[in-house]
Amino acid sequence: MRQIVPPTNCPACSSVLVWINDQLFCQNPNCSAQSSKKLEHFAKTLKIKGLGPATIEKLGLSNYHDIFSLTQEEISFLLDSEKLGSKLHAEIQNCTTASDLTSLLPAFSIPLIGSSASNKLAKRISSINEITPEICIEAGLGPKAASSLCDWLVNSFHFEGYYKLPFSFEFKKAKQVNIISKGTVCISGKLSSYPTKAAAQKVLEENGYVVKTSITKDVSILFNESGIASSKTKQANEKGITIIENIKAFIEEI
């Protein structure tokens, strides 16, 4: 069997690649391939219609600042179309007010920081200025993700001047809904009624249940859809905790 040897240098700029959580990253901010992909990801995440790879190349964009520096006339000239220029300029302007920090953080291609991490932070803070290593850990981010985000704040957000971009960099707080607690539950193993545990947890929380990751003294229900007798299942049997085999059916019945 032929051994697969991971690359040591970026194929685009030859910079030394860095291992982060079992993934290789090029950390050269001036890497042309990296810059282009980051801009594509930024536009896609913020749903800026019309700002695809070809348009990014035509406009000569190389960083996030470039996106917001072009006037409508300049965009129309570079795209050779007043109609396309007008539409794209409007899309860019609209994203500055429609995008809060929940979508902005994942848009910046920060290693290990996606929508899950930003949603966790949104429950703890209201502004990017409140992010600290301690807050990240308290919000539920792992040590590597917390370190990655805090490094980005220093080396990119402040040093590269991303704070000057036309965004509020604040989380939009959801309206508080008073939900009467119906008890504490726990999920064990793989699910069949929901694609992920996160999706199931969201539905359970919306229906008034507190979801724990382990069997604590206040857990009254264990969901086990896999049928495998896990350690959590054994604990539940020993403590007389009710075991449910289908979360979706359980939600539909209550």
Short mmCIF file of C-alpha atoms in Angstrom, two decimals:
data_model
loop_
_atom_site.label_atom_id
_atom_site.label_comp_id
_atom_site.label_asym_id
_atom_site.label_seq_id
_atom_site.Cartn_x
_atom_site.Cartn_y
_atom_site.Cartn_z
CA MET A 1 0.00 0.00 0.00
CA ARG A 2 1.36 3.39 -1.01
CA GLN A 3 1.90 5.73 1.92
CA ILE A 4 0.25 9.13 1.69
CA VAL A 5 2.69 11.85 2.69
CA PRO A 6 1.04 15.16 3.66
CA PRO A 7 2.53 18.29 2.07
CA THR A 8 4.81 20.51 4.12
CA ASN A 9 4.47 23.69 2.07
CA CYS A 10 1.59 25.58 0.51
CA PRO A 11 1.38 24.80 -3.24
CA ALA A 12 0.43 28.42 -3.98
CA CYS A 13 2.95 30.45 -1.96
CA SER A 14 5.40 27.82 -0.62
CA SER A 15 4.84 28.90 3.00
CA VAL A 16 5.25 26.21 5.65
CA LEU A 17 1.91 24.58 6.46
CA VAL A 18 0.80 24.37 10.10
CA TRP A 19 -1.13 21.52 11.73
CA ILE A 20 -4.22 22.71 13.63
CA ASN A 21 -6.52 20.06 15.09
CA ASP A 22 -5.48 17.41 12.53
CA GLN A 23 -5.85 19.82 9.60
CA LEU A 24 -3.19 21.64 7.57
CA PHE A 25 -3.41 25.41 7.20
CA CYS A 26 -1.41 27.99 5.29
CA GLN A 27 -1.03 30.96 7.62
CA ASN A 28 0.53 33.34 5.13
CA PRO A 29 -1.90 36.29 4.96
CA ASN A 30 -0.49 37.26 1.55
CA CYS A 31 -1.08 33.87 -0.07
CA SER A 32 -2.98 34.59 -3.29
CA ALA A 33 -4.89 31.29 -3.36
CA GLN A 34 -5.83 31.64 0.28
CA SER A 35 -7.01 35.23 -0.16
CA SER A 36 -9.23 34.33 -3.10
CA LYS A 37 -10.82 31.37 -1.29
CA LYS A 38 -11.36 33.44 1.84
CA LEU A 39 -13.17 36.11 -0.16
CA GLU A 40 -15.33 33.45 -1.84
CA HIS A 41 -16.21 31.99 1.54
CA PHE A 42 -16.89 35.45 2.98
CA ALA A 43 -19.30 36.33 0.16
CA LYS A 44 -21.04 32.95 0.29
CA THR A 45 -21.48 33.01 4.07
CA LEU A 46 -22.87 36.55 4.06
CA LYS A 47 -25.03 35.70 1.01
CA ILE A 48 -23.64 38.45 -1.22
CA LYS A 49 -25.22 37.40 -4.51
CA GLY A 50 -23.09 37.96 -7.60
CA LEU A 51 -19.74 37.95 -5.81
CA GLY A 52 -18.38 34.63 -7.04
CA PRO A 53 -14.83 33.59 -8.05
CA ALA A 54 -15.00 35.12 -11.54
CA THR A 55 -16.34 38.44 -10.24
CA ILE A 56 -13.74 38.57 -7.47
CA GLU A 57 -11.04 38.19 -10.13
CA LYS A 58 -12.59 40.81 -12.42
CA LEU A 59 -12.82 43.32 -9.58
CA GLY A 60 -9.24 42.60 -8.51
CA LEU A 61 -10.24 41.94 -4.90
CA SER A 62 -7.49 40.70 -2.59
CA ASN A 63 -8.85 41.37 0.91
CA TYR A 64 -12.06 42.10 2.79
CA HIS A 65 -11.47 45.86 2.72
CA ASP A 66 -11.49 45.82 -1.10
CA ILE A 67 -15.07 44.55 -1.17
CA PHE A 68 -16.39 47.68 0.53
CA SER A 69 -14.01 50.22 -1.00
CA LEU A 70 -15.35 50.10 -4.57
CA THR A 71 -18.08 52.53 -5.62
CA GLN A 72 -21.05 51.51 -7.74
CA GLU A 73 -19.47 53.25 -10.73
CA GLU A 74 -16.18 51.40 -10.29
CA ILE A 75 -17.92 48.03 -10.01
CA SER A 76 -20.02 48.76 -13.11
CA PHE A 77 -16.90 49.74 -15.07
CA LEU A 78 -14.91 46.66 -14.05
CA LEU A 79 -17.84 44.33 -14.80
CA ASP A 80 -18.65 46.25 -17.97
CA SER A 81 -22.30 46.35 -16.96
CA GLU A 82 -24.20 49.10 -15.16
CA LYS A 83 -27.00 46.69 -14.27
CA LEU A 84 -24.67 44.10 -12.72
CA GLY A 85 -22.69 46.82 -10.98
CA SER A 86 -25.80 48.32 -9.44
CA LYS A 87 -27.08 44.95 -8.21
CA LEU A 88 -23.76 43.87 -6.74
CA HIS A 89 -23.18 47.22 -5.03
CA ALA A 90 -26.64 46.97 -3.44
CA GLU A 91 -25.91 43.40 -2.27
CA ILE A 92 -22.67 44.53 -0.65
CA GLN A 93 -24.34 47.44 1.10
CA ASN A 94 -27.24 45.29 2.31
CA CYS A 95 -24.97 42.70 3.89
CA THR A 96 -23.45 45.31 6.23
CA THR A 97 -26.77 45.79 8.00
CA ALA A 98 -28.17 42.28 7.59
CA SER A 99 -25.13 40.45 9.00
CA ASP A 100 -24.54 40.25 12.73
CA LEU A 101 -21.63 38.59 14.54
CA THR A 102 -23.33 35.18 14.39
CA SER A 103 -22.70 35.03 10.63
CA LEU A 104 -19.65 37.30 10.56
CA LEU A 105 -17.34 35.14 12.67
CA PRO A 106 -17.79 32.04 10.45
CA ALA A 107 -17.38 34.26 7.36
CA PHE A 108 -13.79 35.22 8.29
CA SER A 109 -12.44 31.67 7.81
CA ILE A 110 -11.04 31.49 11.33
CA PRO A 111 -9.70 27.96 11.95
CA LEU A 112 -12.10 25.93 14.14
CA ILE A 113 -14.63 28.79 14.34
CA GLY A 114 -17.90 28.08 12.58
CA SER A 115 -21.60 28.64 13.21
CA SER A 116 -21.62 26.34 16.24
CA ALA A 117 -18.92 28.37 18.01
CA SER A 118 -20.50 31.72 17.13
CA ASN A 119 -23.91 30.56 18.38
CA LYS A 120 -22.35 29.50 21.68
CA LEU A 121 -20.70 32.90 22.06
CA ALA A 122 -23.96 34.67 21.21
CA LYS A 123 -25.49 33.20 24.37
CA ARG A 124 -22.74 34.75 26.52
CA ILE A 125 -21.81 38.12 25.02
CA SER A 126 -23.23 40.90 22.86
CA SER A 127 -20.13 42.31 21.13
CA ILE A 128 -16.82 41.16 19.67
CA ASN A 129 -15.04 43.42 22.18
CA GLU A 130 -16.20 41.12 24.98
CA ILE A 131 -14.39 38.06 23.64
CA THR A 132 -11.66 36.77 25.96
CA PRO A 133 -10.06 33.33 26.41
CA GLU A 134 -12.10 32.89 29.59
CA ILE A 135 -15.39 33.81 27.88
CA CYS A 136 -14.64 31.38 25.04
CA ILE A 137 -14.14 28.49 27.46
CA GLU A 138 -17.21 29.45 29.49
CA ALA A 139 -19.26 29.53 26.28
CA GLY A 140 -18.25 25.95 25.52
CA LEU A 141 -15.47 26.39 22.96
CA GLY A 142 -12.56 23.96 23.21
CA PRO A 143 -9.07 25.22 24.16
CA LYS A 144 -7.81 25.05 20.55
CA ALA A 145 -10.85 26.88 19.16
CA ALA A 146 -10.60 29.53 21.89
CA SER A 147 -6.90 30.02 21.16
CA SER A 148 -7.56 30.23 17.41
CA LEU A 149 -10.25 32.90 17.85
CA CYS A 150 -8.20 35.01 20.28
CA ASP A 151 -5.14 34.81 18.00
CA TRP A 152 -7.30 35.98 15.09
CA LEU A 153 -8.56 38.94 17.14
CA VAL A 154 -4.98 40.11 17.72
CA ASN A 155 -3.36 39.23 14.40
CA SER A 156 -6.23 39.95 12.01
CA PHE A 157 -9.16 41.82 13.52
CA HIS A 158 -6.96 44.50 15.08
CA PHE A 159 -3.67 44.25 13.16
CA GLU A 160 -5.29 43.95 9.72
CA GLY A 161 -7.89 46.57 10.63
CA TYR A 162 -10.97 44.39 10.18
CA TYR A 163 -12.62 46.44 12.91
CA LYS A 164 -12.86 49.23 10.31
CA LEU A 165 -15.16 47.16 8.11
CA PRO A 166 -18.74 48.54 8.00
CA PHE A 167 -20.28 46.09 10.46
CA SER A 168 -21.52 46.52 14.01
CA PHE A 169 -19.69 43.34 15.16
CA GLU A 170 -22.50 42.67 17.63
CA PHE A 171 -24.77 39.70 18.23
CA LYS A 172 -28.47 40.22 17.68
CA LYS A 173 -30.17 39.10 20.83
CA ALA A 174 -33.15 36.84 20.30
CA LYS A 175 -36.35 37.74 22.06
CA GLN A 176 -36.58 36.05 25.42
CA VAL A 177 -39.30 33.44 25.55
CA ASN A 178 -40.35 32.11 28.93
CA ILE A 179 -40.49 28.35 28.67
CA ILE A 180 -41.65 26.30 31.64
CA SER A 181 -39.07 23.61 32.36
CA LYS A 182 -40.40 20.09 31.84
CA GLY A 183 -37.35 18.31 33.17
CA THR A 184 -33.77 17.35 32.41
CA VAL A 185 -32.84 14.79 29.75
CA CYS A 186 -29.76 13.20 28.24
CA ILE A 187 -28.98 11.77 24.77
CA SER A 188 -26.90 8.64 24.20
CA GLY A 189 -25.41 7.35 20.95
CA LYS A 190 -26.28 8.03 17.32
CA LEU A 191 -29.72 9.32 16.37
CA SER A 192 -32.13 8.21 13.65
CA SER A 193 -34.96 10.71 14.11
CA TYR A 194 -32.70 13.80 13.79
CA PRO A 195 -29.57 14.32 11.67
CA THR A 196 -27.45 15.54 14.61
CA LYS A 197 -27.57 15.72 18.39
CA ALA A 198 -27.45 19.51 18.08
CA ALA A 199 -30.67 19.49 16.05
CA ALA A 200 -32.37 17.21 18.58
CA GLN A 201 -31.12 19.32 21.49
CA LYS A 202 -32.56 22.46 19.90
CA VAL A 203 -36.01 20.88 19.54
CA LEU A 204 -35.94 19.51 23.08
CA GLU A 205 -34.92 22.90 24.51
CA GLU A 206 -37.65 24.64 22.52
CA ASN A 207 -40.12 22.26 24.16
CA GLY A 208 -38.92 23.06 27.66
CA TYR A 209 -36.31 20.38 28.36
CA VAL A 210 -32.81 20.92 29.72
CA VAL A 211 -30.33 18.71 27.85
CA LYS A 212 -27.27 17.39 29.71
CA THR A 213 -24.28 15.56 28.23
CA SER A 214 -24.07 13.07 31.09
CA ILE A 215 -26.33 11.30 33.56
CA THR A 216 -26.69 13.74 36.44
CA LYS A 217 -28.96 13.39 39.48
CA ASP A 218 -31.64 15.60 37.89
CA VAL A 219 -31.88 13.62 34.61
CA SER A 220 -35.27 11.92 34.35
CA ILE A 221 -35.17 10.72 30.72
CA LEU A 222 -32.44 9.13 28.59
CA PHE A 223 -32.87 9.05 24.81
CA ASN A 224 -31.18 6.06 23.17
CA GLU A 225 -32.15 5.51 19.54
CA SER A 226 -29.20 3.26 18.66
CA GLY A 227 -30.30 0.31 20.77
CA ILE A 228 -26.73 -0.10 22.01
CA ALA A 229 -26.36 -0.63 25.74
CA SER A 230 -24.01 2.26 26.40
CA SER A 231 -22.58 3.20 29.79
CA LYS A 232 -25.25 5.92 30.00
CA THR A 233 -27.95 3.31 29.38
CA LYS A 234 -26.57 1.12 32.17
CA GLN A 235 -26.53 4.10 34.53
CA ALA A 236 -30.11 4.94 33.56
CA ASN A 237 -31.28 1.38 34.27
CA GLU A 238 -29.51 1.37 37.63
CA LYS A 239 -31.12 4.68 38.63
CA GLY A 240 -34.58 3.88 37.29
CA ILE A 241 -34.43 6.59 34.62
CA THR A 242 -36.95 6.32 31.78
CA ILE A 243 -35.35 5.34 28.45
CA ILE A 244 -36.98 6.60 25.23
CA GLU A 245 -36.06 5.12 21.81
CA ASN A 246 -37.31 7.90 19.50
CA ILE A 247 -36.99 11.61 20.24
CA LYS A 248 -39.21 12.82 17.39
CA ALA A 249 -42.06 10.50 18.40
CA PHE A 250 -41.66 11.63 22.00
CA ILE A 251 -41.89 15.33 20.99
CA GLU A 252 -44.96 14.69 18.85
CA GLU A 253 -46.76 13.04 21.76
CA ILE A 254 -46.22 15.80 24.33
#
